[in-house]
CSV table of C-alpha atoms and ligand atoms in Angstrom, one decimal:
chain,number,residue,atom,x,y,z
A,27,MET,CA,30.5,105.0,118.3
A,28,THR,CA,33.2,107.7,118.6
A,29,VAL,CA,35.2,108.0,121.7
A,30,ASN,CA,36.8,111.4,122.6
A,31,HIS,CA,40.4,111.3,123.6
A,32,PRO,CA,40.6,112.1,127.3
A,33,GLU,CA,42.5,115.4,126.5
A,34,GLU,CA,39.9,116.5,123.9
A,35,ARG,CA,37.1,115.8,126.6
A,36,THR,CA,38.7,118.0,129.3
A,37,SER,CA,39.0,121.0,126.9
A,38,THR,CA,35.5,120.4,125.6
A,39,THR,CA,34.2,120.3,129.3
A,40,ARG,CA,36.3,123.6,130.0
A,41,LYS,CA,34.8,125.3,127.0
A,42,HIS,CA,31.3,124.7,128.4
A,43,THR,CA,31.9,125.6,131.9
A,44,ALA,CA,33.4,128.9,130.6
A,45,LEU,CA,30.1,129.6,128.5
A,46,PRO,CA,28.4,131.6,131.2
A,47,LYS,CA,31.4,133.9,131.4
A,48,ALA,CA,31.1,134.8,127.9
A,49,GLN,CA,27.3,135.3,128.2
A,50,ILE,CA,28.0,137.7,131.0
A,51,LEU,CA,30.4,139.6,128.9
A,52,ILE,CA,27.9,139.6,125.8
A,53,GLU,CA,25.2,140.8,128.3
A,54,ALA,CA,27.3,143.8,128.9
A,55,LEU,CA,27.7,144.7,125.1
A,56,PRO,CA,24.7,147.2,124.8
A,57,TRP,CA,26.0,149.0,127.9
A,58,LEU,CA,29.5,149.1,126.7
A,59,THR,CA,28.3,150.6,123.5
A,60,ARG,CA,26.1,153.0,125.0
A,61,HIS,CA,28.6,154.4,127.7
A,62,ARG,CA,32.0,154.4,125.4
A,63,GLY,CA,33.6,157.7,125.6
A,64,LYS,CA,31.3,159.2,128.2
A,65,THR,CA,32.4,160.9,131.5
A,66,VAL,CA,31.2,159.4,134.7
A,67,VAL,CA,31.8,161.2,137.8
A,68,VAL,CA,31.9,158.9,140.9
A,69,LYS,CA,31.7,160.2,144.4
A,70,PHE,CA,33.0,157.8,147.1
A,71,GLY,CA,31.6,158.8,150.3
A,72,GLY,CA,33.7,158.4,153.6
A,73,ASN,CA,30.9,156.2,155.2
A,74,ALA,CA,31.2,153.8,152.3
A,75,MET,CA,34.8,153.2,152.8
A,76,ILE,CA,34.2,150.6,155.3
A,77,ASP,CA,37.1,148.0,154.6
A,78,ALA,CA,40.0,147.2,152.6
A,79,GLU,CA,38.2,144.7,150.6
A,80,LEU,CA,35.4,147.3,149.5
A,81,LYS,CA,37.9,149.8,148.8
A,82,ALA,CA,39.9,147.5,146.6
A,83,ALA,CA,36.7,146.4,144.9
A,84,PHE,CA,36.0,150.3,144.2
A,85,ALA,CA,39.3,150.7,142.5
A,86,GLN,CA,38.9,147.5,140.4
A,87,ASP,CA,35.4,148.9,139.2
A,88,ILE,CA,36.9,152.4,138.4
A,89,VAL,CA,39.8,150.8,136.5
A,90,PHE,CA,37.3,148.5,134.7
A,91,LEU,CA,35.3,151.5,133.6
A,92,HIS,CA,38.4,153.1,132.2
A,93,HIS,CA,39.5,150.0,130.2
A,94,ALA,CA,35.8,149.7,128.9
A,95,GLY,CA,36.3,153.2,127.3
A,96,LEU,CA,34.6,155.4,129.9
A,97,ARG,CA,36.2,158.5,131.4
A,98,PRO,CA,35.7,158.0,135.1
A,99,VAL,CA,36.4,161.0,137.4
A,100,VAL,CA,36.6,160.1,141.2
A,101,VAL,CA,35.5,162.7,143.8
A,102,HIS,CA,35.9,161.4,147.3
A,103,GLY,CA,34.6,162.2,150.8
A,104,GLY,CA,36.0,161.4,154.2
A,105,GLY,CA,33.7,162.8,156.9
A,106,PRO,CA,34.2,160.0,159.5
A,107,GLN,CA,38.0,160.1,158.7
A,108,ILE,CA,38.1,163.9,159.3
A,109,ASN,CA,36.0,163.2,162.6
A,110,ALA,CA,38.6,160.7,163.8
A,111,ALA,CA,41.6,163.2,163.0
A,112,LEU,CA,39.8,166.1,164.7
A,113,ASP,CA,39.2,164.0,167.7
A,114,ARG,CA,42.8,163.1,167.9
A,115,HIS,CA,43.6,166.8,167.8
A,116,GLY,CA,41.1,167.5,170.5
A,117,ILE,CA,38.8,169.4,168.1
A,118,VAL,CA,35.0,169.0,168.6
A,119,SER,CA,33.0,168.0,165.4
A,120,GLU,CA,30.0,170.1,164.8
A,121,PHE,CA,27.5,170.1,161.9
A,122,LYS,CA,25.0,172.8,160.9
A,123,ALA,CA,22.7,172.5,157.8
A,124,GLY,CA,24.6,169.1,157.1
A,125,LEU,CA,27.9,170.9,156.9
A,126,ARG,CA,30.9,170.8,159.1
A,127,VAL,CA,31.6,173.9,161.1
A,128,THR,CA,35.2,174.5,160.1
A,129,THR,CA,37.5,176.8,162.1
A,130,GLU,CA,40.9,177.7,160.8
A,131,ASP,CA,42.4,174.9,162.9
A,132,ALA,CA,39.9,172.5,161.7
A,133,MET,CA,40.5,173.4,158.1
A,134,ASP,CA,44.0,172.3,158.3
A,135,VAL,CA,43.0,169.0,159.5
A,136,VAL,CA,40.3,168.7,156.9
A,137,ARG,CA,43.0,169.5,154.2
A,138,MET,CA,45.5,167.0,155.7
A,139,VAL,CA,43.0,164.0,155.9
A,140,LEU,CA,41.3,164.6,152.5
A,141,ALA,CA,44.5,165.4,150.4
A,142,GLY,CA,47.0,163.7,152.4
A,143,GLN,CA,45.4,160.6,153.6
A,144,VAL,CA,42.0,159.6,151.9
A,145,GLN,CA,43.1,160.7,148.4
A,146,ARG,CA,46.6,159.2,148.7
A,147,GLU,CA,45.1,155.8,149.7
A,148,LEU,CA,42.6,155.7,146.7
A,149,VAL,CA,45.3,156.8,144.3
A,150,GLY,CA,47.4,154.1,145.5
A,151,LEU,CA,44.8,151.4,145.1
A,152,LEU,CA,44.0,152.5,141.6
A,153,ASN,CA,47.5,152.6,140.6
A,154,GLU,CA,48.1,148.9,141.7
A,155,HIS,CA,46.5,148.4,138.2
A,156,GLY,CA,48.9,150.6,136.2
A,157,PRO,CA,50.1,154.1,136.0
A,158,LEU,CA,46.5,155.5,135.9
A,159,ALA,CA,45.3,157.8,138.8
A,160,VAL,CA,46.5,161.3,139.4
A,161,GLY,CA,45.3,163.1,142.6
A,162,LEU,CA,44.4,166.6,143.0
A,163,THR,CA,42.4,169.0,145.0
A,164,GLY,CA,40.0,171.8,143.8
A,165,GLU,CA,43.0,174.2,144.7
A,166,ASP,CA,45.0,172.8,141.7
A,167,ALA,CA,44.9,174.6,138.5
A,168,HIS,CA,41.8,176.6,139.9
A,169,THR,CA,39.7,173.6,139.5
A,170,ILE,CA,37.2,174.5,142.1
A,171,THR,CA,36.9,178.2,143.3
A,172,ALA,CA,34.6,179.2,146.2
A,173,THR,CA,33.6,182.0,148.5
A,174,LYS,CA,32.2,181.9,152.0
A,175,HIS,CA,29.1,179.8,152.5
A,176,ARG,CA,26.5,181.1,154.9
A,177,PRO,CA,23.7,178.7,155.2
A,178,ARG,CA,20.2,179.9,156.3
A,179,ILE,CA,19.0,178.2,159.4
A,180,ASP,CA,15.5,179.2,160.7
A,181,GLY,CA,15.6,182.3,158.5
A,182,GLU,CA,19.0,183.4,160.0
A,183,LEU,CA,22.3,183.4,157.9
A,184,VAL,CA,24.9,181.8,159.9
A,185,ASP,CA,28.6,181.7,160.1
A,186,ILE,CA,30.1,178.1,159.8
A,187,GLY,CA,33.7,179.2,159.2
A,188,ARG,CA,35.8,178.1,156.2
A,189,VAL,CA,33.0,176.4,154.3
A,190,GLY,CA,32.9,177.3,150.6
A,191,GLU,CA,30.0,177.8,148.2
A,192,ILE,CA,31.4,177.0,144.8
A,193,THR,CA,31.6,180.0,142.4
A,194,ALA,CA,33.5,178.6,139.4
A,195,ILE,CA,34.9,175.3,138.1
A,196,ASP,CA,37.8,175.2,135.7
A,197,THR,CA,37.8,171.8,134.1
A,198,GLY,CA,41.1,172.3,132.3
A,199,ALA,CA,43.4,170.1,134.5
A,200,ILE,CA,40.8,167.3,134.7
A,201,GLU,CA,40.2,167.3,130.9
A,202,ALA,CA,43.9,167.1,130.3
A,203,LEU,CA,44.3,164.1,132.6
A,204,LEU,CA,41.4,162.4,130.9
A,205,ALA,CA,42.8,163.1,127.5
A,206,ASP,CA,46.0,161.5,128.7
A,207,GLY,CA,44.4,158.4,129.7
A,208,ARG,CA,44.5,159.0,133.5
A,209,ILE,CA,42.0,158.8,136.2
A,210,PRO,CA,41.6,162.1,138.1
A,211,VAL,CA,40.9,161.7,141.9
A,212,VAL,CA,39.7,164.9,143.4
A,213,SER,CA,39.6,166.0,146.9
A,214,SER,CA,36.8,168.5,147.7
A,215,ILE,CA,38.8,171.6,148.7
A,216,ALA,CA,38.4,174.8,146.9
A,217,ARG,CA,40.7,177.8,146.3
A,218,SER,CA,39.3,181.0,147.8
A,219,GLN,CA,38.2,183.8,145.5
A,220,ASP,CA,38.3,186.1,148.6
A,221,ASP,CA,41.7,185.6,150.1
A,222,GLY,CA,44.8,183.3,150.0
A,223,HIS,CA,43.2,180.5,152.0
A,224,VAL,CA,41.2,177.6,151.2
A,225,TYR,CA,37.6,176.3,151.7
A,226,ASN,CA,36.0,173.0,152.9
A,227,VAL,CA,33.5,171.9,150.5
A,228,ASN,CA,31.1,169.1,150.9
A,229,ALA,CA,32.2,166.3,148.6
A,230,ASP,CA,28.6,165.6,147.2
A,231,THR,CA,28.3,169.3,146.2
A,232,ALA,CA,31.8,169.0,144.7
A,233,ALA,CA,31.1,166.0,142.7
A,234,ALA,CA,27.8,167.5,141.4
A,235,ALA,CA,29.4,170.7,140.3
A,236,LEU,CA,32.2,168.9,138.5
A,237,ALA,CA,29.8,166.5,136.8
A,238,ALA,CA,27.7,169.5,135.5
A,239,ALA,CA,30.9,171.4,134.3
A,240,LEU,CA,32.4,168.4,132.7
A,241,ASP,CA,29.1,167.7,130.8
A,242,ALA,CA,29.3,164.1,132.4
A,243,GLU,CA,26.7,161.5,131.4
A,244,THR,CA,26.3,160.1,134.9
A,245,LEU,CA,26.9,161.2,138.4
A,246,MET,CA,27.0,158.3,140.7
A,247,VAL,CA,27.0,158.7,144.5
A,248,LEU,CA,28.2,155.8,146.7
A,249,THR,CA,27.1,156.0,150.2
A,250,ASP,CA,26.1,153.9,153.1
A,251,VAL,CA,22.5,153.3,152.5
A,252,GLU,CA,20.7,151.6,149.7
A,253,GLY,CA,19.5,154.8,148.2
A,254,LEU,CA,17.0,157.6,148.9
A,255,TYR,CA,14.5,156.1,151.5
A,256,GLU,CA,10.9,157.1,151.0
A,257,ASP,CA,10.2,157.5,154.5
A,258,TRP,CA,13.6,157.6,156.4
A,259,PRO,CA,14.1,156.5,159.3
A,260,ASN,CA,10.7,154.7,159.6
A,261,SER,CA,11.0,152.4,156.6
A,262,ASP,CA,13.6,151.1,154.2
A,263,GLU,CA,11.6,151.5,151.0
A,264,VAL,CA,14.0,152.9,148.3
A,265,ILE,CA,12.7,155.4,145.8
A,266,SER,CA,14.1,153.8,142.7
A,267,ARG,CA,13.5,156.6,140.0
A,268,LEU,CA,12.5,160.2,140.3
A,269,THR,CA,12.4,163.3,138.1
A,270,ALA,CA,14.1,166.6,138.9
A,271,SER,CA,10.8,168.2,139.7
A,272,GLN,CA,9.7,165.3,142.0
A,273,LEU,CA,13.1,165.6,143.6
A,274,GLU,CA,12.7,169.4,144.2
A,275,LYS,CA,9.3,168.9,145.9
A,276,LEU,CA,11.0,166.4,148.3
A,277,LEU,CA,14.2,168.4,149.2
A,278,PRO,CA,12.6,170.4,152.2
A,279,GLU,CA,11.7,167.0,153.9
A,280,LEU,CA,15.3,165.5,153.7
A,281,ALA,CA,17.7,165.3,156.6
A,282,SER,CA,21.4,165.3,157.3
A,283,GLY,CA,23.8,163.8,154.9
A,284,MET,CA,21.1,163.2,152.1
A,285,VAL,CA,20.5,167.0,151.8
A,286,PRO,CA,23.8,167.8,149.8
A,287,LYS,CA,23.5,164.4,148.1
A,288,MET,CA,20.1,165.1,146.6
A,289,GLU,CA,20.8,168.8,146.1
A,290,GLY,CA,23.7,167.7,144.3
A,291,CYS,CA,21.7,165.3,142.1
A,292,LEU,CA,19.2,167.8,141.2
A,293,HIS,CA,21.9,170.4,140.3
A,294,ALA,CA,23.5,167.8,138.0
A,295,VAL,CA,20.5,166.7,136.2
A,296,ARG,CA,19.3,170.3,135.8
A,297,ASN,CA,22.7,171.2,134.1
A,298,GLY,CA,23.0,168.6,131.5
A,299,VAL,CA,23.9,165.4,133.5
A,300,THR,CA,21.7,162.5,131.9
A,301,THR,CA,21.4,160.6,135.2
A,302,ALA,CA,22.3,161.1,138.9
A,303,ARG,CA,22.3,158.0,141.1
A,304,VAL,CA,22.6,157.3,144.7
A,305,ILE,CA,23.7,153.8,145.4
A,306,ASP,CA,24.9,151.4,148.2
A,307,GLY,CA,28.7,151.6,148.3
A,308,ARG,CA,28.6,148.8,150.8
A,309,VAL,CA,27.6,146.4,148.0
A,310,GLN,CA,30.9,145.2,146.3
A,311,HIS,CA,31.1,146.0,142.6
A,312,SER,CA,27.8,148.2,142.9
A,313,ILE,CA,29.4,150.4,140.1
A,314,LEU,CA,29.7,147.7,137.6
A,315,LEU,CA,26.1,146.5,138.4
A,316,GLU,CA,24.8,150.0,137.9
A,317,ILE,CA,26.6,150.6,134.6
A,318,PHE,CA,26.7,147.3,132.9
A,319,THR,CA,23.6,145.2,134.0
A,320,ASP,CA,19.9,145.9,133.8
A,321,GLU,CA,19.7,145.2,137.5
A,322,GLY,CA,20.3,148.9,138.4
A,323,ILE,CA,20.2,149.5,142.3
A,324,GLY,CA,19.7,152.6,144.4
A,325,THR,CA,17.9,155.8,143.4
A,326,MET,CA,18.0,157.4,139.9
A,327,VAL,CA,17.3,161.1,139.3
A,328,VAL,CA,16.4,162.0,135.7
A,329,PRO,CA,15.7,165.4,134.0
A,330,ASP,CA,12.1,166.2,133.7
A,331,ASP,CA,11.8,165.7,129.9
A,332,GLU,CA,13.1,162.2,130.4
A,333,GLU,CA,10.4,160.0,128.9
A,334,THR,CA,11.6,156.4,129.1
A,335,GLY,CA,11.6,154.5,132.2
A,336,ASP,CA,14.2,151.9,131.3
A,337,GLU,CA,17.3,154.1,130.9
A,338,GLN,CA,20.2,152.5,132.9
B,77,LIG,N1,15.8,159.8,153.1
B,77,LIG,C1,16.9,159.3,153.4
B,77,LIG,N2,17.3,158.2,152.9
B,77,LIG,C2,18.4,157.7,153.1
B,77,LIG,N3,19.4,158.1,153.9
B,77,LIG,C3,19.1,159.2,154.7
B,77,LIG,C4,17.8,159.9,154.4
B,77,LIG,N4,17.8,160.9,155.1
B,77,LIG,C5,19.0,161.0,155.9
B,77,LIG,N5,19.8,160.0,155.7
B,77,LIG,C6,21.1,159.8,156.1
B,77,LIG,O1,22.1,160.1,155.2
B,77,LIG,C7,23.2,159.4,155.4
B,77,LIG,C8,24.2,159.4,154.2
B,77,LIG,O2,24.9,160.5,154.2
B,77,LIG,P1,26.3,160.7,154.7
B,77,LIG,O3,26.4,160.2,156.2
B,77,LIG,O4,26.8,162.1,154.5
B,77,LIG,O5,27.1,159.8,153.9
B,77,LIG,P2,28.6,159.9,152.9
B,77,LIG,O6,29.8,159.7,153.9
B,77,LIG,O7,28.3,158.8,151.9
B,77,LIG,O8,28.4,161.2,152.2
B,77,LIG,C9,22.7,157.9,155.7
B,77,LIG,O9,23.6,157.0,156.3
B,77,LIG,C10,21.4,158.3,156.5
B,77,LIG,O10,21.8,158.2,157.9
B,78,LIG,C1,31.6,171.4,154.4
B,78,LIG,C2,31.8,169.9,154.8
B,78,LIG,O1,30.9,169.3,155.5
B,78,LIG,N1,32.7,169.1,154.3
B,78,LIG,C3,33.0,167.7,154.4
B,78,LIG,C4,33.9,167.3,153.3
B,78,LIG,C5,34.1,165.8,153.4
B,78,LIG,C6,32.8,165.0,152.9
B,78,LIG,O2,31.9,165.6,152.3
B,78,LIG,O3,32.8,163.7,153.2
B,78,LIG,P1,31.7,162.6,153.1
B,78,LIG,O4,31.2,162.6,151.7
B,78,LIG,O5,32.1,161.3,153.6
B,78,LIG,O6,30.7,163.0,154.0
B,78,LIG,C7,33.4,167.5,155.8
B,78,LIG,O7,34.2,168.3,156.4
B,78,LIG,O8,33.1,166.4,156.4
């Protein structure tokens, strides 16, 4: 009988205990191959930025995508953070058609919070992993241009202040950053095509427009629910997959924050993006689960001509 030297035994045991880790890495191989070189636009909603741990895990996931050879672009929201700041300034928050009524004074606060607070924090978290993230707003290098948006409510066009409707996207600055191995972090503020001021753009809408213009493979929207509920708020049954036409039929029934999200998903898949997903940003590492495993979570929207049901 051969007796292992104690040191040999320990190293053999260690090798065996590490085996599941190797299996997990190998499981990701088909997804790594599929997504390599692809652009992924990830929208991080203000409601999903619940605590420091989640934000740090978000940054780790984005850096992981980057090192795995994908080209992540982050677009962030900040609705609750803007509400809190407006509150401190004694400005009342009002929403119409799911969009913030944005006075000139409110616009200054929106810009300060998105570009000066939320974006800076995310850039800082990403850059803990190396010189990767660069923050910009839609104003920079004409990335997002908008005109005044007047939503129709009960048949009437209403004035909701400095809220923008996107008229043009210039992807030059983002493409240059990606080509330089950086991670762009974009705040949803647009330059105005009408005057010298700026517009407040819903972050879901901005992310979808950027995903389409960048010819992204995936638009991933992280929010504070599991996905699109079939019968919200009566049940928590999540619709796991739907085509663009199915989503289009559902749109008139949707409420509040889901409206710009699902309109954005529809815009994205109708304009060349392969899949648009709404996932639960409260689940740590939900991005990695979605991209690198077959345990896709949340709601996935695909173009009408999509035939397979197993695309992840
Ligand atoms: N059908 C639906 N399924 C899921 N959530 C819905 C639905 N309809 C409305 N909502 C609401 O939309 C919210 C998400 O949008 P929002 O608050 O704008 O989040 P975010 O800050 O992530 O953009 C959910 O928390 C929920 O209250
Ligand atoms: C026009 C409009 O409504 N703009 C949004 C921009 C931020 C945003 O969209 O943030 P979330 O993704 O966290 O909701 C706002 O002022 O709240």
